[in-house]
Short mmCIF file of C-alpha atoms in Angstrom, two decimals:
data_model
loop_
_atom_site.label_atom_id
_atom_site.label_comp_id
_atom_site.label_asym_id
_atom_site.label_seq_id
_atom_site.Cartn_x
_atom_site.Cartn_y
_atom_site.Cartn_z
CA MET A 1 180.04 150.09 202.89
CA VAL A 2 176.38 150.35 202.16
CA ASP A 3 173.42 148.86 204.35
CA LEU A 4 171.13 147.08 201.95
CA PHE A 5 168.18 146.89 204.26
CA GLY A 6 168.12 150.34 206.16
CA GLY A 7 170.41 149.66 208.90
CA ASN A 8 167.76 148.28 211.39
CA PRO A 9 169.60 145.75 213.51
CA ASP A 10 166.57 143.78 214.22
CA ASN A 11 165.72 143.25 210.56
CA PRO A 12 166.43 139.83 209.57
CA LEU A 13 167.52 141.02 206.22
CA ALA A 14 170.24 143.71 207.49
CA SER A 15 173.38 143.17 205.67
CA THR A 16 175.99 145.05 203.67
CA VAL A 17 177.68 144.90 200.27
CA ASP A 18 180.33 147.33 198.88
CA SER A 19 182.31 148.03 195.68
CA ASP A 20 184.88 145.44 196.62
CA ASP A 21 182.19 142.66 196.63
CA SER A 22 182.19 140.50 193.36
CA VAL A 23 178.76 139.81 191.82
CA GLN A 24 178.68 137.96 188.92
CA LEU A 25 175.45 137.41 186.28
CA LEU A 26 174.18 134.17 184.65
CA ASP A 27 172.07 134.85 181.64
CA THR A 28 169.34 132.52 180.81
CA THR A 29 167.57 134.67 178.11
CA LEU A 30 168.36 131.73 175.59
CA ARG A 31 167.11 129.13 177.77
CA ASP A 32 164.37 130.30 180.55
CA GLY A 33 163.76 133.47 178.52
CA GLU A 34 162.83 131.18 175.54
CA GLN A 35 160.32 129.23 177.58
CA ALA A 36 158.14 132.34 177.77
CA PRO A 37 154.81 131.75 175.81
CA GLY A 38 155.08 132.32 171.99
CA VAL A 39 158.78 132.73 172.09
CA SER A 40 161.04 130.77 169.86
CA LEU A 41 164.60 132.06 168.67
CA THR A 42 166.43 130.80 165.60
CA PRO A 43 170.07 129.50 165.98
CA ASP A 44 171.32 132.68 164.34
CA GLU A 45 169.43 135.01 166.87
CA LYS A 46 170.60 132.87 169.78
CA ALA A 47 174.23 133.33 168.39
CA ASP A 48 173.54 137.05 167.94
CA ILE A 49 172.26 137.51 171.30
CA ALA A 50 175.07 135.36 172.95
CA ARG A 51 177.59 137.75 171.12
CA SER A 52 176.09 140.81 172.50
CA LEU A 53 175.95 139.24 175.85
CA ASP A 54 179.67 138.47 175.93
CA ARG A 55 180.40 141.88 174.60
CA ALA A 56 178.53 143.20 177.54
CA GLY A 57 180.72 141.44 179.90
CA ILE A 58 178.14 138.83 181.01
CA GLU A 59 180.31 136.06 182.79
CA PHE A 60 177.77 133.07 182.41
CA ILE A 61 175.77 132.45 179.42
CA GLU A 62 173.13 129.63 179.45
CA ALA A 63 172.90 128.66 175.82
CA GLY A 64 169.80 126.47 176.16
CA SER A 65 169.03 122.77 177.12
CA ALA A 66 170.96 120.02 175.26
CA CYS A 67 168.36 117.50 176.05
CA THR A 68 165.56 119.19 174.26
CA GLY A 69 166.70 117.75 170.74
CA GLU A 70 169.21 117.84 167.93
CA GLY A 71 167.77 121.32 166.82
CA GLU A 72 168.49 123.04 170.08
CA ARG A 73 172.12 120.97 170.33
CA GLU A 74 172.80 122.49 166.97
CA THR A 75 171.90 126.07 168.32
CA ILE A 76 174.17 125.55 171.44
CA ARG A 77 177.05 124.29 169.15
CA GLN A 78 176.87 127.36 167.14
CA VAL A 79 176.94 129.49 170.36
CA THR A 80 179.82 127.52 171.90
CA ALA A 81 181.79 127.88 168.31
CA LEU A 82 181.95 131.73 168.91
CA ASP A 83 184.67 131.29 171.25
CA LEU A 84 183.18 133.87 173.91
CA ASP A 85 184.98 134.95 176.93
CA ALA A 86 181.73 134.03 178.95
CA THR A 87 181.49 130.57 180.49
CA VAL A 88 178.86 129.05 178.16
CA THR A 89 176.51 126.37 179.96
CA SER A 90 173.73 124.07 179.20
CA PHE A 91 170.79 123.40 181.55
CA ALA A 92 170.77 119.44 182.43
CA ARG A 93 168.15 117.34 184.40
CA GLY A 94 169.30 115.06 187.04
CA VAL A 95 170.16 112.17 184.46
CA ARG A 96 173.60 111.27 183.24
CA ASN A 97 172.63 111.41 179.45
CA ASP A 98 171.76 115.01 179.78
CA ILE A 99 175.25 115.71 180.73
CA ASP A 100 176.60 113.76 177.88
CA LEU A 101 174.56 115.64 175.53
CA ALA A 102 175.77 118.84 176.88
CA LEU A 103 179.47 117.65 176.42
CA ASP A 104 178.56 116.96 172.81
CA CYS A 105 177.73 120.44 172.57
CA GLY A 106 181.29 121.71 173.65
CA VAL A 107 179.87 123.76 176.49
CA ASP A 108 182.08 125.00 179.40
CA GLY A 109 179.61 123.94 181.99
CA VAL A 110 176.19 122.56 183.30
CA THR A 111 173.56 123.68 185.53
CA ILE A 112 172.18 120.31 186.97
CA VAL A 113 168.70 120.88 188.10
CA VAL A 114 167.51 118.14 190.58
CA PRO A 115 164.05 117.92 192.71
CA ALA A 116 164.26 119.65 195.97
CA SER A 117 160.79 120.19 197.16
CA ASP A 118 158.36 117.19 198.42
CA LYS A 119 156.22 118.10 195.30
CA HIS A 120 159.10 117.36 192.96
CA VAL A 121 160.85 114.53 194.68
CA GLU A 122 157.79 112.51 195.47
CA ARG A 123 155.00 113.63 193.05
CA LYS A 124 156.98 114.77 189.97
CA VAL A 125 159.91 112.38 189.82
CA GLY A 126 158.69 109.74 192.03
CA THR A 127 161.78 109.13 194.09
CA THR A 128 162.92 109.40 197.68
CA HIS A 129 165.11 112.34 199.41
CA ASP A 130 167.99 109.62 199.74
CA GLU A 131 167.92 108.73 196.13
CA VAL A 132 168.08 112.46 195.05
CA VAL A 133 170.97 113.05 197.31
CA GLU A 134 173.03 110.02 196.20
CA ASN A 135 172.19 110.72 192.36
CA THR A 136 173.18 114.28 192.62
CA GLY A 137 176.63 113.60 194.37
CA ASP A 138 177.13 110.87 191.30
CA LEU A 139 176.12 113.10 188.63
CA VAL A 140 178.25 116.23 189.87
CA ALA A 141 181.30 113.76 190.11
CA TYR A 142 180.84 112.64 186.67
CA ALA A 143 180.54 116.24 185.01
CA LYS A 144 183.55 117.41 187.08
CA ASP A 145 185.50 114.10 185.90
CA HIS A 146 184.71 115.78 182.30
CA ASP A 147 186.40 119.00 183.24
CA LEU A 148 182.80 120.93 183.52
CA TRP A 149 181.91 123.99 185.60
CA VAL A 150 179.05 122.92 187.71
CA GLU A 151 176.06 124.59 189.35
CA VAL A 152 173.51 122.40 191.12
CA ILE A 153 169.96 123.93 191.38
CA GLY A 154 167.43 122.28 193.75
CA GLU A 155 164.27 122.86 191.65
CA ASP A 156 161.48 124.52 193.83
CA GLY A 157 164.31 125.04 196.35
CA SER A 158 162.08 127.88 197.84
CA ARG A 159 159.24 125.20 198.67
CA ALA A 160 161.62 122.72 200.04
CA ASP A 161 162.39 121.54 203.52
CA LEU A 162 165.15 123.68 204.43
CA ASP A 163 167.43 120.75 206.34
CA PHE A 164 166.94 118.41 203.09
CA LEU A 165 167.99 121.52 200.75
CA GLU A 166 171.21 122.10 202.88
CA ARG A 167 171.72 118.40 202.99
CA LEU A 168 171.39 118.13 199.25
CA MET A 169 173.80 121.13 198.44
CA ARG A 170 176.38 119.98 201.05
CA GLU A 171 176.55 116.75 198.98
CA ALA A 172 176.74 118.47 195.90
CA LEU A 173 179.56 120.74 197.03
CA GLU A 174 181.27 118.02 198.65
CA ALA A 175 181.09 115.96 195.27
CA GLY A 176 182.95 118.84 193.49
CA ALA A 177 180.14 121.42 192.31
CA ASP A 178 181.58 124.69 191.89
CA ARG A 179 178.40 126.14 193.38
CA SER A 180 174.84 125.68 194.67
CA CYS A 181 171.91 127.81 193.61
CA TYR A 182 168.75 128.67 195.39
CA ALA A 183 165.71 128.56 193.04
CA ASP A 184 162.69 130.48 193.58
CA THR A 185 161.31 128.39 190.66
CA VAL A 186 157.43 129.50 190.95
CA GLY A 187 158.25 133.03 192.39
CA HIS A 188 156.58 131.94 195.40
CA ALA A 189 159.01 133.18 198.28
CA THR A 190 158.98 136.25 200.36
CA PRO A 191 162.23 138.15 201.01
CA GLU A 192 162.57 136.73 204.39
CA THR A 193 162.21 133.33 203.24
CA THR A 194 164.79 133.76 200.64
CA TYR A 195 167.32 135.39 203.14
CA GLU A 196 166.71 132.44 205.55
CA TYR A 197 167.50 129.95 202.86
CA VAL A 198 170.22 131.48 201.06
CA SER A 199 171.96 132.34 204.27
CA ARG A 200 172.08 128.36 205.02
CA LEU A 201 173.44 127.47 201.52
CA ALA A 202 176.04 130.58 201.79
CA ASP A 203 177.34 128.69 204.97
CA LEU A 204 178.25 125.75 202.87
CA GLY A 205 180.00 127.53 199.76
CA PRO A 206 179.32 129.59 196.67
CA VAL A 207 175.59 130.08 196.25
CA SER A 208 173.57 131.74 193.33
CA THR A 209 170.18 132.88 193.13
CA HIS A 210 167.50 132.29 190.71
CA THR A 211 164.23 134.18 191.21
CA HIS A 212 160.99 134.65 189.29
CA ASP A 213 158.49 137.61 189.54
CA ASP A 214 155.15 135.94 190.11
CA LEU A 215 154.63 138.07 193.32
CA GLY A 216 156.32 141.10 191.93
CA LEU A 217 159.19 140.32 194.37
CA GLY A 218 161.78 138.83 191.89
CA MET A 219 164.19 141.85 192.33
CA THR A 220 163.51 142.18 195.89
CA ASN A 221 164.44 138.35 196.52
CA VAL A 222 167.49 138.85 194.56
CA TRP A 223 168.54 141.67 197.05
CA ALA A 224 167.80 139.34 199.96
CA SER A 225 169.84 136.78 198.36
CA LEU A 226 172.79 139.18 197.81
CA ALA A 227 172.60 140.29 201.65
CA ALA A 228 172.46 136.62 202.58
CA GLY A 229 175.70 135.86 200.97
CA ALA A 230 174.80 134.98 197.09
CA ASP A 231 177.46 136.26 194.60
CA LEU A 232 175.95 135.18 191.21
CA VAL A 233 172.68 136.22 189.84
CA HIS A 234 170.49 134.40 187.39
CA GLY A 235 168.24 136.45 185.24
CA THR A 236 167.25 137.27 181.74
CA ILE A 237 167.45 140.46 179.44
CA ASN A 238 164.02 142.56 180.08
CA GLY A 239 162.94 139.89 182.48
CA ILE A 240 161.46 137.65 179.87
CA GLY A 241 160.70 134.02 180.98
CA GLU A 242 157.99 131.91 182.28
CA ARG A 243 154.55 133.11 183.52
CA ALA A 244 155.49 136.56 185.13
CA GLY A 245 159.27 136.37 183.99
CA ASN A 246 162.70 136.13 185.64
CA VAL A 247 164.29 138.89 187.35
CA ALA A 248 165.64 141.38 184.68
CA LEU A 249 169.35 141.35 184.66
CA GLU A 250 169.62 144.98 183.39
CA GLU A 251 167.68 145.98 186.50
CA VAL A 252 170.11 144.04 188.81
CA ALA A 253 173.15 145.49 187.05
CA ILE A 254 172.15 149.09 187.22
CA ALA A 255 171.06 149.09 190.70
CA LEU A 256 174.09 147.33 191.87
CA ALA A 257 176.20 149.98 189.78
CA HIS A 258 174.26 153.01 190.91
CA GLY A 259 173.48 152.08 194.53
CA TYR A 260 176.53 150.24 195.47
CA GLY A 261 179.06 151.00 193.10
CA VAL A 262 179.30 147.27 192.08
CA GLU A 263 180.07 146.54 188.56
CA THR A 264 178.84 143.61 186.86
CA MET A 265 178.48 144.41 182.99
CA ASP A 266 179.09 147.22 180.47
CA LEU A 267 175.92 149.18 181.11
CA GLU A 268 176.23 151.35 178.03
CA GLN A 269 175.52 148.10 176.12
CA VAL A 270 172.07 147.78 178.07
CA TYR A 271 169.70 149.34 175.87
CA ASP A 272 170.96 147.91 172.64
CA LEU A 273 170.78 144.36 174.18
CA ALA A 274 167.00 145.33 175.35
CA GLN A 275 166.01 146.26 171.85
CA GLN A 276 167.65 143.18 170.27
CA VAL A 277 165.98 140.77 172.67
CA SER A 278 162.87 142.47 172.31
CA HIS A 279 162.80 142.38 168.36
CA ALA A 280 164.18 138.91 168.39
CA THR A 281 161.49 137.51 171.04
CA GLY A 282 158.44 139.71 169.62
CA VAL A 283 158.04 140.75 173.26
CA PRO A 284 157.75 144.43 173.41
CA LEU A 285 159.15 146.52 176.13
CA PRO A 286 156.40 147.97 178.49
CA PRO A 287 156.81 151.87 178.22
CA ASN A 288 157.18 152.39 181.91
CA LYS A 289 159.96 149.36 182.23
CA ALA A 290 162.76 150.34 184.54
CA VAL A 291 166.07 151.19 182.61
CA VAL A 292 164.90 150.36 178.95
CA GLY A 293 161.21 151.35 178.72
CA GLU A 294 160.51 154.36 176.18
CA ASN A 295 159.22 156.56 179.07
CA ALA A 296 162.29 155.85 181.57
CA PHE A 297 164.10 158.94 180.33
CA THR A 298 161.06 160.95 178.96
CA HIS A 299 159.67 163.94 180.55
CA GLU A 300 156.32 165.76 179.88
CA SER A 301 155.50 167.44 183.02
CA GLY A 302 156.17 171.27 182.70
CA ILE A 303 157.58 171.33 186.10
CA HIS A 304 159.80 168.21 185.33
CA THR A 305 160.67 169.59 182.01
CA ASP A 306 161.90 173.04 183.22
CA GLY A 307 163.84 171.32 186.17
CA THR A 308 165.55 169.02 183.68
CA LEU A 309 166.48 171.78 181.22
CA LYS A 310 168.22 173.76 184.24
CA ASP A 311 169.87 170.50 185.70
CA ASP A 312 169.99 167.21 184.00
CA THR A 313 169.94 165.25 187.32
CA MET A 314 166.94 167.23 188.61
CA TYR A 315 164.41 164.42 187.98
CA GLU A 316 166.71 161.36 187.06
CA PRO A 317 168.56 158.99 189.42
CA TYR A 318 171.33 158.42 186.95
CA PRO A 319 172.18 159.74 183.33
CA PRO A 320 170.58 157.95 180.50
CA GLU A 321 173.91 157.83 178.68
CA MET A 322 174.98 155.25 181.57
CA VAL A 323 172.61 152.55 179.98
CA GLY A 324 173.00 153.79 176.06
CA ARG A 325 169.99 155.85 176.49
CA GLU A 326 169.09 159.61 175.42
CA ARG A 327 166.73 161.89 177.38
CA ARG A 328 163.63 162.87 175.71
CA LEU A 329 161.34 165.83 176.33
CA VAL A 330 157.82 165.36 174.77
CA LEU A 331 154.76 167.67 174.83
CA GLY A 332 151.05 166.92 175.95
CA LYS A 333 148.59 168.44 178.51
CA HIS A 334 151.27 168.84 181.01
CA ALA A 335 153.55 170.87 178.72
CA GLY A 336 154.83 174.16 179.93
CA ARG A 337 156.61 177.32 178.63
CA ALA A 338 160.31 175.98 179.16
CA GLY A 339 159.56 172.51 177.50
CA VAL A 340 157.59 174.15 174.40
CA ARG A 341 160.48 176.77 173.93
CA ALA A 342 163.15 174.10 174.15
CA ALA A 343 161.29 171.85 171.61
CA LEU A 344 160.77 174.83 169.11
CA GLU A 345 164.63 175.78 169.53
CA GLU A 346 165.42 172.11 168.51
CA HIS A 347 163.92 172.67 165.09
CA ASP A 348 165.43 176.25 164.71
CA VAL A 349 162.05 178.06 165.60
CA ASP A 350 162.15 181.50 167.03
CA VAL A 351 159.13 182.85 168.98
CA ASP A 352 158.29 185.85 171.03
CA GLU A 353 156.60 185.71 174.43
CA GLU A 354 153.15 186.10 172.92
CA GLU A 355 153.60 183.61 170.40
CA LEU A 356 155.10 181.11 172.89
CA ALA A 357 152.11 181.62 175.14
CA ALA A 358 149.56 180.80 172.27
CA ILE A 359 151.57 177.66 171.27
CA VAL A 360 151.60 176.29 174.68
CA GLU A 361 147.86 176.87 175.16
CA ARG A 362 147.14 174.91 171.87
CA VAL A 363 149.34 172.17 172.62
CA LYS A 364 147.64 171.88 175.94
CA ARG A 365 144.33 171.55 174.30
CA LEU A 366 145.65 168.91 172.01
CA GLY A 367 147.06 166.96 174.70
CA ASP A 368 143.78 167.32 176.80
CA ARG A 369 142.21 165.26 173.74
CA ASP A 370 144.20 162.38 174.78
CA LYS A 371 146.63 162.73 171.84
CA ARG A 372 150.29 162.72 171.83
CA VAL A 373 151.62 165.86 170.38
CA THR A 374 154.32 164.90 167.79
CA ASP A 375 157.19 167.31 166.52
CA ALA A 376 154.99 167.92 163.33
CA ASP A 377 151.93 168.82 165.35
CA LEU A 378 153.91 171.45 167.23
CA LEU A 379 155.65 172.70 164.06
CA ALA A 380 152.28 172.99 162.22
CA ILE A 381 151.00 174.85 165.36
CA ALA A 382 153.90 177.19 165.40
CA GLU A 383 153.44 177.93 161.56
CA ASP A 384 149.45 178.99 162.09
CA VAL A 385 150.39 180.95 165.12
CA GLN A 386 153.14 182.91 163.33
CA GLY A 387 150.96 182.84 160.14
CA ARG A 388 153.79 181.22 158.09
CA GLU A 389 153.22 179.35 154.84
CA ARG A 390 155.09 176.00 155.16
CA ASP A 391 157.26 175.38 151.95
CA ARG A 392 157.23 171.53 151.57
CA HIS A 393 160.12 170.06 150.05
CA VAL A 394 158.99 166.47 149.94
CA GLU A 395 154.96 165.63 149.26
CA LEU A 396 153.53 162.26 148.43
CA LEU A 397 151.18 163.03 145.35
CA ASP A 398 150.03 159.12 144.64
CA LEU A 399 150.56 155.70 145.98
CA THR A 400 149.90 152.36 144.64
CA ALA A 401 150.72 149.13 146.29
CA ALA A 402 149.87 145.43 145.74
CA SER A 403 150.48 142.26 147.58
CA GLY A 404 148.20 139.46 146.58
CA GLY A 405 149.67 136.16 145.31
CA GLY A 406 153.23 137.19 144.42
CA THR A 407 155.91 139.66 145.43
CA PRO A 408 154.63 142.76 147.10
CA THR A 409 155.13 145.84 144.92
CA ALA A 410 154.55 149.49 145.29
CA SER A 411 155.10 152.62 143.27
CA VAL A 412 155.01 156.23 144.35
CA ARG A 413 154.69 159.73 142.96
CA LEU A 414 156.44 162.44 144.75
CA ARG A 415 157.04 165.95 144.71
CA VAL A 416 160.58 166.84 145.63
CA GLY A 417 161.51 170.44 145.59
CA ASP A 418 160.37 171.42 141.99
CA ASP A 419 160.74 167.96 140.57
CA GLU A 420 158.25 165.26 140.12
CA ARG A 421 159.66 161.84 140.67
CA VAL A 422 158.19 158.12 140.25
CA ALA A 423 159.67 155.15 141.52
CA SER A 424 158.78 151.51 142.36
CA GLY A 425 160.09 148.96 144.89
CA THR A 426 159.47 145.45 146.24
CA GLY A 427 159.47 144.09 149.90
CA SER A 428 158.57 141.49 152.28
CA GLY A 429 155.15 143.34 152.46
CA PRO A 430 153.31 146.43 151.16
CA VAL A 431 154.75 148.83 153.69
CA ASP A 432 158.16 147.52 153.17
CA ALA A 433 157.77 147.85 149.31
CA ALA A 434 156.15 151.33 149.68
CA VAL A 435 159.41 152.51 151.85
CA GLU A 436 161.62 151.08 149.27
CA ALA A 437 159.84 153.08 146.44
CA VAL A 438 160.23 156.18 148.33
CA ARG A 439 163.78 155.32 149.04
CA ALA A 440 164.24 155.02 145.33
CA ALA A 441 162.50 158.13 144.47
CA LEU A 442 164.62 160.31 147.10
CA GLY A 443 167.78 158.56 146.09
CA SER A 444 170.82 160.06 147.82
CA GLU A 445 168.59 162.54 149.78
CA ALA A 446 166.96 159.76 151.59
CA ASP A 447 169.81 160.00 154.21
CA ALA A 448 167.66 159.48 157.15
CA GLN A 449 167.24 156.73 159.77
CA LEU A 450 163.99 155.31 160.75
CA GLU A 451 164.62 155.08 164.58
CA SER A 452 161.07 153.70 165.35
CA TYR A 453 157.97 152.49 164.02
CA HIS A 454 154.91 151.74 165.95
CA VAL A 455 151.04 150.97 164.53
CA ASP A 456 147.89 151.31 166.98
CA ALA A 457 144.43 150.45 165.71
CA ILE A 458 142.36 153.25 167.38
CA THR A 459 139.01 151.75 165.94
CA GLY A 460 137.43 148.18 165.90
CA GLY A 461 135.90 146.42 162.89
CA THR A 462 137.22 145.45 159.44
CA ASP A 463 137.51 149.09 158.54
CA ALA A 464 139.54 149.98 161.76
CA VAL A 465 141.45 153.16 161.48
CA VAL A 466 145.21 152.85 162.42
CA THR A 467 147.59 155.43 163.65
CA VAL A 468 151.23 154.79 162.42
CA GLU A 469 153.97 156.89 164.59
CA VAL A 470 157.52 157.08 163.17
CA GLU A 471 160.49 158.77 164.65
CA MET A 472 163.37 159.64 162.14
CA SER A 473 166.58 161.11 162.42
CA LYS A 474 169.26 162.95 160.27
CA GLY A 475 172.37 163.84 161.71
CA ASP A 476 171.56 165.47 165.17
CA ARG A 477 168.10 166.34 164.31
CA THR A 478 165.04 163.94 165.09
CA VAL A 479 161.55 164.18 164.28
CA THR A 480 158.31 162.32 165.35
CA VAL A 481 155.15 162.13 163.22
CA ALA A 482 151.90 160.16 163.58
CA THR A 483 149.23 159.89 161.14
CA SER A 484 145.84 158.10 161.17
CA ASP A 485 144.06 155.99 158.15
CA SER A 486 142.17 153.16 157.44
CA ASP A 487 145.03 152.13 154.84
CA ILE A 488 148.15 151.10 156.91
CA THR A 489 150.28 151.41 153.80
CA ARG A 490 149.22 154.82 153.03
CA CYS A 491 149.23 155.75 156.67
CA SER A 492 152.99 154.45 156.92
CA VAL A 493 154.16 156.34 153.90
CA ASP A 494 152.42 159.33 154.76
CA ALA A 495 154.09 159.32 158.31
CA MET A 496 157.56 158.83 156.72
CA VAL A 497 157.15 161.42 153.90
CA GLU A 498 156.08 164.07 156.48
CA ALA A 499 159.06 163.03 158.68
CA LEU A 500 161.40 163.17 155.65
CA ASP A 501 159.80 166.64 154.53
CA ARG A 502 160.49 167.91 158.26
CA LEU A 503 164.02 166.84 158.30
CA LEU A 504 164.84 167.71 154.61
CA SER A 505 162.94 171.05 154.21
CA THR A 506 165.97 173.01 155.66
CA ASP A 507 168.45 171.31 153.60
CA ALA A 508 169.28 172.35 149.99
CA PRO A 509 168.54 169.53 147.83
CA SER A 510 171.73 167.50 146.97
CA THR A 511 172.67 167.35 143.10
CA GLU A 512 176.00 165.40 143.71
CA SER A 513 176.00 161.47 143.97
CA GLY A 514 176.23 160.70 147.78
CA PRO A 515 176.51 157.83 149.97
CA GLU A 516 174.48 154.68 149.80
CA GLU A 517 170.85 155.39 151.19
CA THR A 518 170.32 154.84 154.77
CA LEU A 519 166.64 155.19 155.06
CA ALA A 520 165.60 152.16 157.33
CA ASP A 521 162.44 149.98 157.05
CA ASP A 522 160.47 147.91 159.48
#
């Protein structure tokens, strides 16, 4: 038994949860998440995300709002046709037609949203408290008569009169609702308020919690809810949603598993899910985001790197593999000898103590200039310190790209070993076409995977210089390269060719026909 709030008997939030407690997750990425400004998911994207959520063991998936329109209903039907293990639901307003529309989509359940605060009852809907209670009971009975799982949300519940909210949810449960839901619709509540409200609702029956992060308290309010007796948490992958977003389900899941031994989902699926949702929504992951941010398992500080090399758990609360991640050691102004030596060893570069000291000093100087020290930077420094001539295997000799008016095309001339190769390609844009041309020129040697591709403008104006950073892998080797140029196509190809050269330079060129190329593009 683990105390959630520090064991202070005077703390109104003091409560416990243990590994025997059951907590379920309801994912609303496809509904509330899509309401984030600028986000619009295609039916195929929603179906693919739903499959991934189901594979990860999420118990409830809110597929959308059937009342939105026929396009949304077709999307919900596409999700329900997948025959998932999860309970697939639709958001429904407090009108019978919304339930009928949801039924027409073949969902397993509905979340019926009714006004709870005076603002919503009187000013938004223009009704009375008595009418809301009566209407809610009728809607629940109707939905249960059609064999639906039913949850009732009191919209803006955190600003509702608590006695009225309790009366409303008692009516819903007595009419047959499977559970009530506390909704902090505008992210207004403090943990103390959340605890008080959820405690009252939990006394009536099963209760869920739906929190937003406008005060930065979304996660804290989930914990207050769980302490008060909630056993189902609404949230979204990556915390996307209206305004400041919903609580991030992956954060809830890892905190419950790591801190309290409560399993809610297959955590090894978390990172892939985060990447999938980020790509589909166009909302990038902040690098410092918990669990799935780029920096979550990345170490630069010399002290931290040295400690991590000695003991994986030295500076991490849980292993990255637990959430489908890998640990990364990067170099910069804080680099130390142990980290630099480990990075060099990854590329099979042996150095003596004097050479190592010189390389560390130059890495630090580079980092002091506010520059990310990539693998290519490190290897170039090592080559210079050791006085080695670099024997390139792949070199870009010429690039031509065109994208105006028709299908974007590109041609490249590469030197590969002792051969000169020319190839062309087409793509969705000039960068894509140029990558296809490089792929064609390298043939079966292009068996490297593009893990990430990132572009930053580092100057302003129409002649802006951009930096392209790529991470590529081949087998168990990974290399990161950053290049800068005013031409994004040239910059992208330079970075990829440099990375490929680093990966392929230690391999003998293959003369046999190999597997189909796997050089990814972005």
